Amino acid sequence: MTTEKGLRVLVAGGAGFIGSHLVDALLGNGARVTVLDSMLTGRRSNLAHLQHEPRFDLVQADVVDPLPLLGRFDRIFNLACPASPPHYQADPVHTMMTSVLGTHRLLARARDDGARFLQASTSEVYGDPEVHPQRESYWGNVNPTGPRACYDEGKRAAEALVFDFERTHGTDIRIARIFNTYGPRMRADDGRVVSNVVCQALAGDDITVYGDGRQTRSFCYVSDLVEGLSRLMACDTLPGGPVNLGNPNELTVGDLVERVLRLTGSASRVVTRPLPVDDPRRRKPCIARAGSLLDWSPKVDLESGLKKTTAWFSREMAHDAAPQNKDHALAG
Ligand code: NAD
Ligand code: UDP
């Protein structure tokens, strides 16, 4: 278990899906938390339950710009970056700058404060992997000029910066390579497969499968991921390299769709759409390093995680459809 009692923690990107769950866990462990977020894909509603919490602050700012004066921190988590392909491709130059300039600004801050720094990296650094499962020692197979490059190469450059700060300045750093994560507080318009399929099934809309649906992913429930991030940050032994965090239970997109249809009892039709350019064919983390270093492994199986996620989206859709909330829902 981790204890953050009294620590001052900055969570860049803390109004987003994963970030907001991390903030809840940090506050639950006694930390003082400042969230810095541009609200590009994050939402104030993810943190609305904390508005009267004295150990919590929210600052709206973009990490690409000079950071506002915020006081000193003991720990900095960098989760600031849109994570879903349609969102990170909407303004690819800004996505790249977020990973490169933004990570640089936050690293400089960690160096100056003597803070421990954790970078939220991604399984996308492995690109369309040629080795399976993916170990941290694998250098990846990324198209550096394609439409995913703003995210993949941005995150790879950020990893290089993080290690250069360690080598040059002795900054205390950690890198989590996060694999596909899902759960409550994903946006209905996020565009990733779990939120799309669950919302489509609940609404009775067509379920969109990109390509033949035989590509695989390994989905991790958000509470497991947050526990892994917390342990990695709290770990006093330097990991000596990036750490994969994800659930190794691999399945095809077609299998995921079947499970969601069964779970929701939905009569939605399945329709196919073109496979996006450079869409990875297979993805599965090797989590041996996280196991030995952090004594961590995921606990929530896909069935339970999908049930919680479906129940949450179902409540959100009912709330947004209520007449008194319709304007609010349209305003996002
Ligand atoms: P998200 O889009 O819900 O959260 C990202 C947050 O960062 C949002 O609140 C957004 O407003 C904020 N943000 C984006 N650009 C910013 C900027 N320039 N300045 C300040 N804030 C900015 O996504 P998420 O799924 O919660 O992902 C969080 C982090 O984890 C991201 O860095 C993402 O790359 C990484 N990650 C997520 C997954 C996943 O499956 N969810 C997988 C791999 C890596
Ligand atoms: N996908 C799909 N239908 C959708 C959204 C995504 O079939 O409505 C596919 C997508 O092409 C990819 C997989 O699901 O093969 C996971 O996509 P997601 O965007 O969730 O994550 P990523 O590709 O970044 O791993």
Coordinates of C-alpha atoms and ligand atoms in Angstrom, one line a residue:
M1 CA 0.0 0.0 0.0
T2 CA 1.1 3.5 -0.7
T3 CA 1.0 6.5 1.7
E4 CA 1.0 10.0 0.4
K5 CA 0.0 11.7 3.7
G6 CA 1.0 15.4 3.6
L7 CA 2.8 15.2 0.2
R8 CA 2.2 18.0 -2.3
V9 CA 1.3 16.3 -5.6
L10 CA 0.8 17.9 -9.0
V11 CA -1.3 16.0 -11.5
A12 CA -1.0 17.4 -15.0
G13 CA -4.0 16.1 -16.9
G14 CA -5.9 15.3 -13.7
A15 CA -9.3 16.3 -15.0
G16 CA -9.2 13.5 -17.6
F17 CA -10.4 9.9 -17.3
I18 CA -7.4 8.2 -15.6
G19 CA -6.1 11.4 -14.0
S20 CA -9.4 12.0 -12.1
H21 CA -9.3 8.5 -10.6
L22 CA -5.7 9.0 -9.7
V23 CA -6.6 12.3 -7.9
D24 CA -9.3 10.4 -5.9
A25 CA -6.7 7.8 -4.8
L26 CA -4.1 10.4 -3.9
L27 CA -6.5 12.4 -1.8
G28 CA -7.7 9.1 -0.2
N29 CA -4.1 8.5 0.8
G30 CA -3.7 11.9 2.5
A31 CA -1.9 13.9 -0.2
R32 CA -2.6 17.6 -1.1
V33 CA -3.3 17.6 -4.8
T34 CA -3.2 20.3 -7.4
V35 CA -4.6 19.5 -10.9
L36 CA -3.3 21.4 -13.8
D37 CA -5.4 20.8 -16.9
S38 CA -6.3 22.7 -20.1
M39 CA -9.7 20.9 -20.3
L40 CA -8.9 19.9 -23.8
T41 CA -10.4 16.4 -23.2
G42 CA -10.8 16.6 -19.5
R43 CA -14.0 17.7 -17.7
R44 CA -14.7 19.7 -14.5
S45 CA -17.5 17.2 -13.8
N46 CA -14.8 14.5 -13.2
L47 CA -13.7 16.5 -10.2
A48 CA -16.9 18.2 -9.2
H49 CA -17.2 15.9 -6.1
L50 CA -14.0 17.5 -4.8
Q51 CA -15.1 21.2 -4.9
H52 CA -15.2 21.5 -1.1
E53 CA -12.1 19.4 -0.4
P54 CA -9.5 21.7 1.3
R55 CA -6.6 19.5 0.1
F56 CA -7.5 19.9 -3.6
D57 CA -7.0 22.7 -6.2
L58 CA -7.7 22.9 -9.9
V59 CA -5.7 25.3 -12.2
Q60 CA -6.7 25.6 -15.8
A61 CA -3.6 25.9 -17.9
D62 CA -1.9 24.4 -21.0
V63 CA 1.4 22.6 -20.3
V64 CA 2.6 23.9 -23.7
D65 CA 2.6 27.5 -22.2
P66 CA 4.9 28.6 -19.3
L67 CA 3.6 27.0 -16.1
P68 CA 1.7 29.3 -13.7
L69 CA 3.2 29.8 -10.2
L70 CA 1.9 26.9 -8.2
G71 CA 4.1 26.5 -5.1
R72 CA 6.5 23.6 -4.6
F73 CA 5.7 19.9 -5.1
D74 CA 7.1 16.7 -3.8
R75 CA 5.7 14.6 -6.7
I76 CA 4.6 15.4 -10.2
F77 CA 2.5 13.0 -12.4
N78 CA 2.4 14.0 -16.1
L79 CA -0.8 12.6 -17.6
A80 CA -1.5 15.7 -19.8
C81 CA -2.1 14.6 -23.3
P82 CA -5.2 13.6 -25.3
A83 CA -5.2 9.8 -25.5
S84 CA -7.8 8.7 -28.0
P85 CA -6.8 8.6 -31.7
P86 CA -9.6 11.0 -32.9
H87 CA -8.7 13.5 -30.2
Y88 CA -4.9 13.4 -30.5
Q89 CA -5.2 13.6 -34.3
A90 CA -7.5 16.6 -34.2
D91 CA -4.6 19.0 -33.6
P92 CA -1.5 16.8 -34.2
V93 CA 1.0 19.7 -33.8
H94 CA -0.4 20.6 -30.4
T95 CA -0.3 16.9 -29.4
M96 CA 3.4 16.7 -30.2
M97 CA 4.1 19.9 -28.4
T98 CA 2.1 18.7 -25.4
S99 CA 4.4 15.7 -25.1
V100 CA 7.6 17.4 -25.9
L101 CA 7.3 21.0 -24.6
G102 CA 4.9 20.1 -21.8
T103 CA 7.0 17.2 -20.5
H104 CA 10.0 19.5 -20.6
R105 CA 8.3 22.2 -18.6
L106 CA 7.1 19.7 -16.0
L107 CA 10.5 18.0 -15.8
A108 CA 12.2 21.3 -15.2
R109 CA 9.7 21.9 -12.5
A110 CA 10.5 18.5 -10.9
R111 CA 14.3 19.2 -11.1
D112 CA 13.9 22.7 -9.5
D113 CA 11.6 21.4 -6.8
G114 CA 13.6 18.2 -6.1
A115 CA 10.3 16.4 -6.9
R116 CA 9.8 12.8 -8.0
F117 CA 8.4 12.7 -11.5
L118 CA 6.2 10.1 -13.2
Q119 CA 5.5 10.2 -16.9
A120 CA 2.4 8.5 -18.3
S121 CA 3.8 6.9 -21.4
T122 CA 2.0 4.4 -23.6
S123 CA 2.0 1.0 -25.3
E124 CA 1.9 3.1 -28.5
V125 CA 5.7 3.5 -28.1
Y126 CA 5.8 -0.1 -29.4
G127 CA 3.8 0.9 -32.5
D128 CA 2.5 -2.1 -34.5
P129 CA 4.6 -4.5 -32.5
E130 CA 6.6 -7.4 -34.2
V131 CA 7.2 -9.1 -30.9
H132 CA 4.5 -10.5 -28.7
P133 CA 3.9 -10.0 -25.8
Q134 CA 5.6 -6.6 -25.5
R135 CA 8.4 -6.4 -23.0
E136 CA 10.0 -3.1 -21.9
S137 CA 13.2 -4.1 -23.7
Y138 CA 11.5 -4.0 -27.1
W139 CA 12.3 -0.8 -29.1
G140 CA 9.1 -0.8 -31.1
N141 CA 7.9 -0.5 -34.7
V142 CA 6.5 3.0 -35.1
N143 CA 5.7 4.8 -38.4
P144 CA 7.4 8.1 -37.7
T145 CA 5.5 10.0 -40.4
G146 CA 1.9 8.6 -40.2
P147 CA -1.2 10.1 -38.5
R148 CA -0.4 8.4 -35.2
A149 CA 3.1 9.7 -35.1
C150 CA 2.1 12.9 -33.3
Y151 CA 1.2 10.8 -30.3
D152 CA 3.6 7.8 -30.6
E153 CA 6.7 9.8 -31.5
G154 CA 5.7 12.6 -29.0
K155 CA 5.5 10.0 -26.2
R156 CA 8.8 8.4 -27.3
A157 CA 10.5 11.8 -27.4
A158 CA 9.0 12.5 -23.9
E159 CA 10.6 9.2 -22.6
A160 CA 13.9 10.3 -24.0
L161 CA 13.6 13.7 -22.3
V162 CA 12.7 12.0 -19.0
F163 CA 15.8 9.8 -19.1
D164 CA 18.0 12.7 -20.2
F165 CA 16.8 14.6 -17.1
E166 CA 17.8 11.7 -14.9
R167 CA 21.3 11.4 -16.6
T168 CA 21.9 15.2 -16.7
H169 CA 20.3 16.5 -13.6
G170 CA 19.8 13.4 -11.4
T171 CA 16.0 13.9 -11.5
D172 CA 14.1 11.1 -9.7
I173 CA 12.0 9.7 -12.6
R174 CA 9.6 6.9 -13.4
I175 CA 7.9 6.0 -16.7
A176 CA 4.7 4.0 -16.9
R177 CA 3.9 2.5 -20.3
I178 CA 0.1 2.3 -20.0
F179 CA -1.8 -0.2 -22.1
N180 CA -5.5 0.2 -23.1
T181 CA -7.4 1.3 -20.0
Y182 CA -11.2 1.7 -19.6
G183 CA -13.8 2.5 -17.0
P184 CA -16.2 5.1 -15.7
R185 CA -15.5 8.8 -16.6
M186 CA -14.4 8.0 -20.2
R187 CA -16.2 10.5 -22.4
A188 CA -19.1 9.1 -24.5
D189 CA -17.5 11.0 -27.5
D190 CA -14.0 9.8 -26.6
G191 CA -13.8 7.6 -29.7
R192 CA -12.0 4.7 -28.2
V193 CA -13.4 1.2 -28.6
V194 CA -14.8 0.4 -25.2
S195 CA -16.6 3.7 -24.8
N196 CA -17.9 3.6 -28.4
V197 CA -19.1 0.0 -28.2
V198 CA -20.7 0.4 -24.8
C199 CA -22.5 3.6 -25.7
Q200 CA -23.6 2.3 -29.1
A201 CA -25.0 -0.9 -27.4
L202 CA -26.8 1.0 -24.7
A203 CA -28.4 3.4 -27.3
G204 CA -29.3 0.6 -29.7
D205 CA -27.1 2.3 -32.4
D206 CA -25.0 0.4 -34.9
I207 CA -21.8 -1.0 -33.4
T208 CA -18.8 0.2 -35.4
V209 CA -16.0 -2.4 -35.9
Y210 CA -13.0 -1.1 -37.7
G211 CA -11.5 -3.6 -40.2
D212 CA -12.3 -7.3 -39.7
G213 CA -12.3 -7.0 -35.9
R214 CA -9.5 -9.6 -35.5
Q215 CA -7.0 -7.1 -34.2
T216 CA -6.3 -7.6 -30.5
R217 CA -6.0 -5.4 -27.4
S218 CA -5.6 -6.1 -23.7
F219 CA -7.9 -4.0 -21.6
C220 CA -7.1 -2.9 -18.0
Y221 CA -9.8 -1.6 -15.6
V222 CA -9.0 1.9 -14.3
S223 CA -8.7 1.0 -10.6
D224 CA -6.0 -1.5 -11.4
L225 CA -4.1 1.0 -13.5
V226 CA -4.3 3.7 -10.8
E227 CA -3.0 1.2 -8.2
G228 CA 0.0 0.5 -10.5
L229 CA 0.7 4.2 -11.0
S230 CA 0.5 4.8 -7.3
R231 CA 2.9 2.0 -6.5
L232 CA 5.4 3.0 -9.2
M233 CA 5.5 6.6 -7.8
A234 CA 5.8 5.4 -4.2
C235 CA 8.5 2.8 -5.0
D236 CA 11.9 3.9 -3.5
T237 CA 14.1 1.7 -5.6
L238 CA 14.7 3.2 -9.0
P239 CA 13.0 1.0 -11.6
G240 CA 16.0 1.4 -14.0
G241 CA 13.7 1.6 -17.1
P242 CA 10.1 2.0 -18.1
V243 CA 7.4 -0.2 -16.6
N244 CA 4.5 -1.7 -18.5
L245 CA 1.2 -1.4 -16.7
G246 CA -1.8 -3.2 -18.3
N247 CA -3.9 -6.3 -18.2
P248 CA -2.4 -9.2 -20.2
N249 CA -5.8 -10.7 -21.0
E250 CA -5.7 -10.3 -24.8
L251 CA -8.9 -10.5 -26.9
T252 CA -10.0 -9.4 -30.4
V253 CA -12.2 -6.4 -31.0
G254 CA -14.8 -8.8 -32.3
D255 CA -14.8 -10.7 -28.9
L256 CA -15.1 -7.4 -27.0
V257 CA -18.2 -6.5 -29.1
E258 CA -19.8 -9.9 -28.4
R259 CA -19.2 -9.6 -24.7
V260 CA -20.7 -6.1 -24.6
L261 CA -23.7 -7.2 -26.6
R262 CA -24.3 -10.2 -24.2
L263 CA -23.9 -8.0 -21.2
T264 CA -26.3 -5.3 -22.3
G265 CA -28.8 -7.6 -24.1
S266 CA -28.6 -5.0 -26.9
A267 CA -30.1 -5.7 -30.3
S268 CA -27.6 -3.3 -32.0
R269 CA -26.3 -4.3 -35.5
V270 CA -22.6 -4.7 -36.0
V271 CA -21.3 -2.7 -39.0
T272 CA -17.8 -2.5 -40.3
R273 CA -15.8 0.6 -41.0
P274 CA -12.3 1.0 -42.6
L275 CA -9.4 0.1 -40.4
P276 CA -7.5 3.4 -39.4
V277 CA -4.0 3.8 -40.9
D278 CA -1.3 2.2 -38.8
D279 CA -3.8 0.5 -36.4
P280 CA -1.7 -2.0 -34.4
R281 CA -2.7 -5.6 -35.1
R282 CA -1.8 -7.1 -31.8
R283 CA -1.1 -5.8 -28.3
K284 CA -0.5 -7.5 -25.0
P285 CA 1.8 -6.3 -22.2
C286 CA 4.4 -8.4 -20.4
I287 CA 3.9 -7.3 -16.8
A288 CA 6.7 -9.3 -15.2
R289 CA 8.7 -6.1 -14.4
A290 CA 5.7 -4.5 -12.6
G291 CA 5.1 -7.8 -10.8
S292 CA 8.6 -8.1 -9.4
L293 CA 9.3 -4.4 -8.8
L294 CA 5.8 -3.3 -7.5
D295 CA 4.2 -6.6 -6.5
W296 CA 1.4 -5.5 -8.8
S297 CA -1.0 -7.3 -11.1
P298 CA -4.5 -6.4 -12.3
K299 CA -7.4 -7.7 -10.1
V300 CA -10.5 -6.8 -12.0
D301 CA -11.5 -9.2 -14.7
L302 CA -13.0 -8.0 -18.0
E303 CA -16.6 -9.1 -17.2
S304 CA -16.6 -7.2 -13.8
G305 CA -14.9 -4.1 -15.4
L306 CA -17.4 -4.0 -18.3
K307 CA -20.3 -4.4 -15.9
K308 CA -19.2 -1.3 -13.9
T309 CA -18.4 0.7 -17.0
T310 CA -21.8 -0.2 -18.6
A311 CA -23.7 0.7 -15.4
W312 CA -21.9 4.1 -15.3
F313 CA -22.6 5.0 -18.9
S314 CA -26.1 3.9 -18.5
R315 CA -26.6 6.3 -15.5
E316 CA -24.8 9.1 -17.5
M317 CA -27.1 8.6 -20.5
A318 CA -30.2 8.6 -18.2
H319 CA -28.9 11.8 -16.5
D320 CA -28.2 13.6 -19.8
A321 CA -31.6 12.6 -21.2
A322 CA -33.5 14.0 -18.2
P323 CA -35.4 17.2 -19.5
Q324 CA -33.7 19.5 -16.9
N325 CA -30.2 18.3 -18.0
K326 CA -30.6 18.4 -21.8
D327 CA -28.9 21.8 -22.3
H328 CA -26.1 20.8 -20.0
A329 CA -25.5 17.6 -21.9
L330 CA -25.4 19.5 -25.2
A331 CA -22.9 21.9 -23.8
G332 CA -20.6 19.0 -22.9
Ligands
NAD1 P1 -7.9 11.9 -21.2 O1 -7.9 12.6 -22.6 O2 -9.1 11.6 -20.5 O3 -7.0 12.8 -20.2 C1 -5.9 13.6 -20.7 C2 -6.0 14.9 -19.8 O4 -4.9 15.8 -20.2 C3 -7.3 15.7 -20.1 O5 -7.9 16.1 -18.9 C4 -6.9 16.8 -21.0 O6 -7.7 18.0 -20.9 C5 -5.5 17.1 -20.5 N1 -4.6 17.7 -21.5 C6 -4.4 17.4 -22.7 N2 -3.5 18.2 -23.3 C7 -3.1 19.1 -22.4 C8 -2.3 20.2 -22.4 N3 -1.6 20.6 -23.5 N4 -2.1 20.9 -21.2 C9 -2.8 20.6 -20.1 N5 -3.7 19.5 -20.0 C10 -3.8 18.8 -21.2 O7 -7.0 10.6 -21.4 P2 -6.7 9.4 -20.4 O8 -7.1 8.2 -21.0 O9 -7.1 9.8 -19.0 O10 -5.1 9.4 -20.5 C11 -4.3 10.0 -19.5 C12 -2.8 9.8 -19.8 O11 -2.5 8.4 -19.9 C13 -2.4 10.4 -21.2 O12 -1.1 11.0 -21.1 C14 -2.4 9.2 -22.1 O13 -1.4 9.4 -23.2 C15 -1.9 8.1 -21.1 N6 -2.4 6.8 -21.6 C16 -3.7 6.4 -21.5 C17 -4.2 5.2 -22.0 C18 -5.6 4.8 -21.9 O14 -5.9 3.7 -22.4 N7 -6.5 5.5 -21.3 C19 -3.2 4.3 -22.6 C20 -1.9 4.7 -22.7 C21 -1.5 6.0 -22.2
UDP2 N1 -12.0 0.3 -32.9 C1 -13.2 -0.2 -33.4 N2 -14.3 0.5 -33.3 C2 -14.4 1.7 -32.7 C3 -13.2 2.2 -32.1 C4 -12.1 1.5 -32.2 O1 -13.1 -1.3 -34.0 O2 -15.5 2.3 -32.6 C5 -10.8 -0.5 -32.9 C6 -9.5 0.3 -33.4 O3 -9.4 0.3 -34.8 C7 -8.4 -0.5 -32.7 C8 -9.1 -1.0 -31.4 O4 -10.5 -0.9 -31.6 O5 -8.1 -1.6 -33.5 C9 -8.7 -0.2 -30.2 O6 -8.9 1.2 -30.5 P1 -8.8 2.4 -29.5 O7 -9.0 3.6 -30.2 O8 -9.7 2.1 -28.3 O9 -7.3 2.2 -28.9 P2 -5.9 2.1 -29.6 O10 -6.1 1.9 -31.1 O11 -5.3 3.5 -29.3 O12 -5.3 1.0 -28.9

